[in-house]
Tab-separated table of C-alpha atoms in Angstrom:
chain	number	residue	atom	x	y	z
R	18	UNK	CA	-22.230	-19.802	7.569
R	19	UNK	CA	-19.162	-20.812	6.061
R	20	UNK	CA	-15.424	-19.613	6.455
R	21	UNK	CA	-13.367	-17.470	3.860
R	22	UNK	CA	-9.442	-17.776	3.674
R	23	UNK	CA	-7.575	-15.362	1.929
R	24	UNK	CA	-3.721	-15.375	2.112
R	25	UNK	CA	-1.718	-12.448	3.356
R	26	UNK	CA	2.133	-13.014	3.007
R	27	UNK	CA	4.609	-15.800	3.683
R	28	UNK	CA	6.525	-14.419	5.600
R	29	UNK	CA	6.836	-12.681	9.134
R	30	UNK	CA	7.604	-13.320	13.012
R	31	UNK	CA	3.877	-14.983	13.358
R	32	UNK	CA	4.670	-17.646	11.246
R	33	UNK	CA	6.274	-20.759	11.941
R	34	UNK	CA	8.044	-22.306	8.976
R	35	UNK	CA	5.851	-23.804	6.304
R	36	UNK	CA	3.106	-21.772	7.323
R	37	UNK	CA	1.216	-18.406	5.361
R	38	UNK	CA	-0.682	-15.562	6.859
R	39	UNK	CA	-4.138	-15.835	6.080
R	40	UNK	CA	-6.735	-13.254	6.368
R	41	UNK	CA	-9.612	-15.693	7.973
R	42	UNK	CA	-13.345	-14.748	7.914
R	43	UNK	CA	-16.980	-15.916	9.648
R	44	UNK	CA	-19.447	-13.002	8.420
R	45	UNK	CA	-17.706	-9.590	9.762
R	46	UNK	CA	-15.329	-10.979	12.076
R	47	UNK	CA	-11.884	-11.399	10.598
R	48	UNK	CA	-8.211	-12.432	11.929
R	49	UNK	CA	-4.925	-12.853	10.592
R	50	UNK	CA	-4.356	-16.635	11.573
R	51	UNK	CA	-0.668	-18.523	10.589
R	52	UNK	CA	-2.197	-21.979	8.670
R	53	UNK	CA	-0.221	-24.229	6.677
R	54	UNK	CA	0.720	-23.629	3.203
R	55	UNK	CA	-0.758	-26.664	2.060
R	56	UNK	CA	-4.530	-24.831	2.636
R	57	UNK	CA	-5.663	-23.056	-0.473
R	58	UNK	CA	-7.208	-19.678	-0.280
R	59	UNK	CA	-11.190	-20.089	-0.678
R	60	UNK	CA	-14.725	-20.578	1.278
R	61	UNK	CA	-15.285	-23.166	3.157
R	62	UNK	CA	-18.147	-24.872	4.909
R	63	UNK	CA	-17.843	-24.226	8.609
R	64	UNK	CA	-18.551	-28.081	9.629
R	65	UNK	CA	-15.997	-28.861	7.338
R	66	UNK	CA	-13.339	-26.364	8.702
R	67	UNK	CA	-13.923	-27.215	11.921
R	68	UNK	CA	-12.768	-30.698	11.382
R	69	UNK	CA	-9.687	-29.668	9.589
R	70	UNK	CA	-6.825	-30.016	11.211
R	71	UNK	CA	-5.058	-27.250	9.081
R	72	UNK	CA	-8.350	-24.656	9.598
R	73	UNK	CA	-9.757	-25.684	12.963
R	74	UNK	CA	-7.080	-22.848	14.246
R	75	UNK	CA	-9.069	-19.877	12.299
R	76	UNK	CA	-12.624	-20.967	13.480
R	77	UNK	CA	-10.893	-21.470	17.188
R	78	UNK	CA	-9.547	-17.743	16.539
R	79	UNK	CA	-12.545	-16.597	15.437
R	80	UNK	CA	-14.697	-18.010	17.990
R	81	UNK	CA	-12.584	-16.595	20.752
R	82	UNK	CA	-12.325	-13.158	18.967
R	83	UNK	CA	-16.193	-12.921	18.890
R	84	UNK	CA	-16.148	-14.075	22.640
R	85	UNK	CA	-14.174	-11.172	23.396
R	86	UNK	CA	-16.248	-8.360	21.381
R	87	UNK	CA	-13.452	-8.160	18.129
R	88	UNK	CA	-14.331	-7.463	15.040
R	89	UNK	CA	-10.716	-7.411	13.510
R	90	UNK	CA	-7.244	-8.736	15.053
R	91	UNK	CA	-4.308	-7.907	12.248
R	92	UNK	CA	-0.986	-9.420	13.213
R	93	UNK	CA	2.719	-7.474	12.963
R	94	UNK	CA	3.277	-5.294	10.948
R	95	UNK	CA	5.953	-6.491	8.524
R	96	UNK	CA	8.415	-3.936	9.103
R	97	UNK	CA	8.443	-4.528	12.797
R	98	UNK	CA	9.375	-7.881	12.640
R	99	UNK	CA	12.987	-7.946	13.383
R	100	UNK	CA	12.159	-4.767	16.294
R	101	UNK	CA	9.923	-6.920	17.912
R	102	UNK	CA	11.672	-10.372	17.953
R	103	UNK	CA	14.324	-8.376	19.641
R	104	UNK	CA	12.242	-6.081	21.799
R	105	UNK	CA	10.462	-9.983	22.867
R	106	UNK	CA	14.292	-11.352	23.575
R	107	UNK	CA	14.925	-8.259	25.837
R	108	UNK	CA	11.824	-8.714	27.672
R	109	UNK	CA	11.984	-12.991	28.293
R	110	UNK	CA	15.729	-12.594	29.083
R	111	UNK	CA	15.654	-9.781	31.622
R	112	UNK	CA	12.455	-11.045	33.369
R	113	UNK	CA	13.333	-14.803	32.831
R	114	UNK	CA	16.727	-16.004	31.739
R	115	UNK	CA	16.951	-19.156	30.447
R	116	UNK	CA	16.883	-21.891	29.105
R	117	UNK	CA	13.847	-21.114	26.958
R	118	UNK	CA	11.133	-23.538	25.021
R	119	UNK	CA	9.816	-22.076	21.890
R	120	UNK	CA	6.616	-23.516	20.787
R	121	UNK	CA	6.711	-22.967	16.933
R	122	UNK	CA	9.920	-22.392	14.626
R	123	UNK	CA	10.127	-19.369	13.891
R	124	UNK	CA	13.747	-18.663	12.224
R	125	UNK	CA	13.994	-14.901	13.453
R	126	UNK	CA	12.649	-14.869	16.972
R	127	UNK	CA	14.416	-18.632	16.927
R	128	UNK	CA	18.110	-16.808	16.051
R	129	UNK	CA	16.935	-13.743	18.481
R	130	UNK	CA	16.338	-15.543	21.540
R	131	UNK	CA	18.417	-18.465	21.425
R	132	UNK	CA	21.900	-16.108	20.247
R	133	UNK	CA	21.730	-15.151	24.209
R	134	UNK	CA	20.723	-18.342	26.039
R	135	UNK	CA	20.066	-21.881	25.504
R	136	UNK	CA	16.845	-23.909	25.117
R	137	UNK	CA	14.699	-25.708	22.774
R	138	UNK	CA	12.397	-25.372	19.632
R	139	UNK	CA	9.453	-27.408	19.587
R	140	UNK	CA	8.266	-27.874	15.705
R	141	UNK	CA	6.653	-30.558	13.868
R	142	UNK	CA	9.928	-31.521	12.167
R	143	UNK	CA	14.088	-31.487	13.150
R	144	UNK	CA	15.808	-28.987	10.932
R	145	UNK	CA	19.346	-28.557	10.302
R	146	UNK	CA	19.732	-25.393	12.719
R	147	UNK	CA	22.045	-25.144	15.628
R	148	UNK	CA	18.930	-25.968	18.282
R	149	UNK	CA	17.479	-28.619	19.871
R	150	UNK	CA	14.615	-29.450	18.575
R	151	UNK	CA	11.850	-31.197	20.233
R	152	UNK	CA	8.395	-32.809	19.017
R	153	UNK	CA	5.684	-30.274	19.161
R	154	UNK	CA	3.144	-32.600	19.436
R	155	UNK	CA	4.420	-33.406	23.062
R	156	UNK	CA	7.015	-30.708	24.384
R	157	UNK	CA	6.140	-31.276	28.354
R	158	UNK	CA	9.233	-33.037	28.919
R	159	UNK	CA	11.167	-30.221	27.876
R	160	UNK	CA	8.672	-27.500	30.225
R	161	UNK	CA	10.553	-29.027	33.474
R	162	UNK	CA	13.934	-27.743	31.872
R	163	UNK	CA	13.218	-24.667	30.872
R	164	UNK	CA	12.645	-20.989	32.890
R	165	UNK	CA	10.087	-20.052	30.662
R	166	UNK	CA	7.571	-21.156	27.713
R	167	UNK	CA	7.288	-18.693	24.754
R	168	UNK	CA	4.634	-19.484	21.937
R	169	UNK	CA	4.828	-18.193	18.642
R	170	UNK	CA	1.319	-17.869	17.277
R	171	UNK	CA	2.116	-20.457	14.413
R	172	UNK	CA	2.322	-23.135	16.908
R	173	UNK	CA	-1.336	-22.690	18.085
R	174	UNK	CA	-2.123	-25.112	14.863
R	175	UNK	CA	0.384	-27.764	16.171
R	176	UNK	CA	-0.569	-27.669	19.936
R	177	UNK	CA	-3.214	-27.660	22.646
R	178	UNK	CA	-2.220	-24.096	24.214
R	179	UNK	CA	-4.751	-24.822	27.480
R	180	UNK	CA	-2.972	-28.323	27.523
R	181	UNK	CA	0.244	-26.947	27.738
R	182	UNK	CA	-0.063	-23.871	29.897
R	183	UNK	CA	-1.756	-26.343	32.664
R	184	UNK	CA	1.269	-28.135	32.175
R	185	UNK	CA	4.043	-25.362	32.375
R	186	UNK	CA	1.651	-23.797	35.548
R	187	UNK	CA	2.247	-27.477	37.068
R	188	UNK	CA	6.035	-26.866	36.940
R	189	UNK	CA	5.678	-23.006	38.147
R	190	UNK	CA	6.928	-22.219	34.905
R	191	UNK	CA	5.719	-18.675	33.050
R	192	UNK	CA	3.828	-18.914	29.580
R	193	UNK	CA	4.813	-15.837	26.933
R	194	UNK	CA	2.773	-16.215	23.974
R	195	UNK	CA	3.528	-13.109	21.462
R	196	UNK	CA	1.813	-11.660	18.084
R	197	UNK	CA	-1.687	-10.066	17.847
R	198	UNK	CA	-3.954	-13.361	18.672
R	199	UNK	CA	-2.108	-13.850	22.138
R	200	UNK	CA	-4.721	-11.181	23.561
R	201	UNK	CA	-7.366	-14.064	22.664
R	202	UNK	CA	-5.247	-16.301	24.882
R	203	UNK	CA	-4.779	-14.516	27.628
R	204	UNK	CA	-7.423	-15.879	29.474
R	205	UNK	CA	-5.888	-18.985	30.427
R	206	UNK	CA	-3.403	-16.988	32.483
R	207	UNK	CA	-0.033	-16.270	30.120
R	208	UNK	CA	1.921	-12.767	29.535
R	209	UNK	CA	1.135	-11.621	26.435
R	210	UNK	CA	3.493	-9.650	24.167
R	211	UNK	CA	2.125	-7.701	20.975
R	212	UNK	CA	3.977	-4.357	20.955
R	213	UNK	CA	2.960	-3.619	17.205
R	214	UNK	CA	0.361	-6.019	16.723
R	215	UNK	CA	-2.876	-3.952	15.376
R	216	UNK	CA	-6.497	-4.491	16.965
R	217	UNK	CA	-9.316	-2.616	15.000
């Protein structure tokens, strides 16, 4: 068996920044998976994937889709980008408050959610944005601040998402993961938000 990646778009509220949407197959079952740009489009052997740091996400995705039954997860639709980063804001802040930690930078649910409270971004790199940002590859000091934990489905290539929801359940703090593939996650006990995400 081997793995086929196909990319989709760069750009969207799935992605994190340097990422692309690719369209990731085993056999029949297919997902839309945020990878880094730096991963060219192509088949790959699925020993080798699964030892790549930038493709271990898609066979984890896959693996977990066919767990579940899915033969197909497609992410946002395009269009409904901006609707939804706002539609998530509406939800976190009225159930939540803040301060917030966003796993994974992504500029337009980043601007959303942090224009009405503060909190924290954790990314693989600082950028020159008006947030705090904090290492991805360890954001459990910032889970005692904040109200809640939001992960953008980009970030599930940066960070161990059962790692960090133990952590944030620890604290008593609530786990929001949005897009399409948070349905695959949901399992480990976090809210889930996907209001035009498409599952075929």
């Amino acid at each position: 068996m081997a793995l086929s990646v196909a990319w989709i778009r760069r750009e969207g509220v799935d992605l994190c920044e340097g990422q692309v949407l690719a369209r990731c197959c085993i056999g029949e079952i297919c997902a839309d998976v945020p990878i880094g740009a730096d991963v060219a489009p192509g088949v790959y052997p699925l020993e080798e994937a699964a030892k790549s740091p930038s493709l271990r996400i898609c066979v984890e995705v896959l693996n977990r889709q066919k767990e579940k039954g899915l033969r197909r997860i497609e992410v946002c639709r395009q269009r409904e980008s901006e609707k939804c980063a706002k539609k998530l804001a509406e939800q976190i802040l009225l159930k939540y408050g803040g301060p917030i930690l966003l796993v994974g930078f992504s500029d337009g649910v980043a601007n959303t959610l942090l224009s009405f409270t503060n909190g924290a971004v954790a990314d693989a790199e600082g950028r020159l944005h008006p947030y705090e940002f904090v290492d991805v590859t360890n954001p459990h000091n910032w889970v005692e601040k904040a109200r809640v934990v939001v992960i953008a489905p980009g970030a599930l290539q940066y960070v161990d998402i059962a790692e960090l929801v133990k952590k944030a359940k620890e604290l008593g703090k609530p786990v929001v993961m949005y897009g399409a593939l948070s349905a695959l996650y949901k399992d480990l006990g976090i809210e889930y938000f996907c209001p035009y995400g498409l599952k075929v």
